[in-house]
Amino acid sequence: YALRNDFTDQLFRYYSNYPTHFKKVAYAGDIIRDNRVIKQVGIENYEPQFDNITQNFLDFQYFIQNVLH
């Protein structure tokens, strides 16, 4: 069994119902932890392969450094 956070669960359900040509999604949003609002960031890869893991991390780093404000 695995526990999924809300972002992962929502993205997985959307991708399952509305397939798309996109194979990965980066996201950011507020969550509440210990009565504090914090930012959570993540990347979901729907068809992961060992040989593209490094590129996925580089894409995620780009997202954090250049897209988030």
mmCIF file of C-alpha atoms in Angstrom:
data_model
loop_
_atom_site.group_PDB
_atom_site.id
_atom_site.type_symbol
_atom_site.label_atom_id
_atom_site.label_comp_id
_atom_site.label_asym_id
_atom_site.label_seq_id
_atom_site.Cartn_x
_atom_site.Cartn_y
_atom_site.Cartn_z
ATOM 1 C CA TYR A 1 0.000 0.000 0.000
ATOM 2 C CA ALA A 2 1.095 3.547 -0.612
ATOM 3 C CA LEU A 3 -0.228 6.798 0.711
ATOM 4 C CA ARG A 4 -0.557 9.486 -1.915
ATOM 5 C CA ASN A 5 -0.616 13.165 -1.129
ATOM 6 C CA ASP A 6 -3.524 15.182 -2.507
ATOM 7 C CA PHE A 7 -1.577 16.581 -5.461
ATOM 8 C CA THR A 8 -0.384 13.151 -6.558
ATOM 9 C CA ASP A 9 -3.821 11.610 -6.133
ATOM 10 C CA GLN A 10 -5.583 14.350 -8.089
ATOM 11 C CA LEU A 11 -3.038 14.274 -10.908
ATOM 12 C CA PHE A 12 -3.212 10.482 -11.115
ATOM 13 C CA ARG A 13 -7.023 10.479 -11.277
ATOM 14 C CA TYR A 14 -7.012 13.222 -13.925
ATOM 15 C CA TYR A 15 -4.401 11.421 -16.028
ATOM 16 C CA SER A 16 -6.348 8.153 -15.724
ATOM 17 C CA ASN A 17 -9.585 9.791 -16.900
ATOM 18 C CA TYR A 18 -8.123 12.163 -19.496
ATOM 19 C CA PRO A 19 -5.027 10.623 -21.067
ATOM 20 C CA THR A 20 -2.651 13.137 -22.567
ATOM 21 C CA HIS A 21 0.572 13.126 -24.529
ATOM 22 C CA PHE A 22 2.329 14.697 -21.533
ATOM 23 C CA LYS A 23 4.334 12.130 -19.584
ATOM 24 C CA LYS A 24 5.349 14.237 -16.585
ATOM 25 C CA VAL A 25 3.905 17.093 -14.571
ATOM 26 C CA ALA A 26 5.583 19.451 -12.112
ATOM 27 C CA TYR A 27 3.444 21.132 -9.483
ATOM 28 C CA ALA A 28 3.620 23.471 -6.516
ATOM 29 C CA GLY A 29 1.044 24.437 -3.962
ATOM 30 C CA ASP A 30 0.342 25.278 -0.372
ATOM 31 C CA ILE A 31 -0.344 22.602 2.228
ATOM 32 C CA ILE A 32 -0.918 22.838 5.962
ATOM 33 C CA ARG A 33 1.458 20.920 8.205
ATOM 34 C CA ASP A 34 1.681 21.371 11.973
ATOM 35 C CA ASN A 35 -0.724 24.334 11.766
ATOM 36 C CA ARG A 36 1.575 26.141 9.334
ATOM 37 C CA VAL A 37 1.164 26.779 5.621
ATOM 38 C CA ILE A 38 4.143 25.501 3.667
ATOM 39 C CA LYS A 39 4.888 25.077 -0.030
ATOM 40 C CA GLN A 40 5.005 21.585 -1.489
ATOM 41 C CA VAL A 41 6.583 20.925 -4.869
ATOM 42 C CA GLY A 42 6.686 17.703 -6.805
ATOM 43 C CA ILE A 43 7.032 16.013 -10.134
ATOM 44 C CA GLU A 44 4.967 13.106 -11.388
ATOM 45 C CA ASN A 45 6.328 10.911 -14.154
ATOM 46 C CA TYR A 46 3.650 8.691 -15.699
ATOM 47 C CA GLU A 47 5.995 6.500 -17.736
ATOM 48 C CA PRO A 48 9.289 6.507 -15.842
ATOM 49 C CA GLN A 49 12.295 4.805 -17.330
ATOM 50 C CA PHE A 50 15.668 4.407 -15.702
ATOM 51 C CA ASP A 51 17.515 6.154 -18.537
ATOM 52 C CA ASN A 52 15.486 9.392 -18.240
ATOM 53 C CA ILE A 53 15.651 9.876 -14.463
ATOM 54 C CA THR A 54 18.508 12.395 -14.662
ATOM 55 C CA GLN A 55 16.675 14.485 -17.259
ATOM 56 C CA ASN A 56 13.534 14.440 -15.117
ATOM 57 C CA PHE A 57 15.461 15.842 -12.155
ATOM 58 C CA LEU A 58 17.034 18.507 -14.381
ATOM 59 C CA ASP A 59 13.584 19.478 -15.672
ATOM 60 C CA PHE A 60 12.322 19.657 -12.085
ATOM 61 C CA GLN A 61 15.284 21.815 -11.062
ATOM 62 C CA TYR A 62 14.530 24.155 -13.985
ATOM 63 C CA PHE A 63 10.885 24.352 -12.880
ATOM 64 C CA ILE A 64 11.881 25.287 -9.330
ATOM 65 C CA GLN A 65 14.511 27.842 -10.361
ATOM 66 C CA ASN A 66 12.740 29.494 -13.300
ATOM 67 C CA VAL A 67 8.994 29.000 -12.973
ATOM 68 C CA LEU A 68 8.304 29.338 -9.259
ATOM 69 C CA HIS A 69 8.399 32.833 -7.818
#
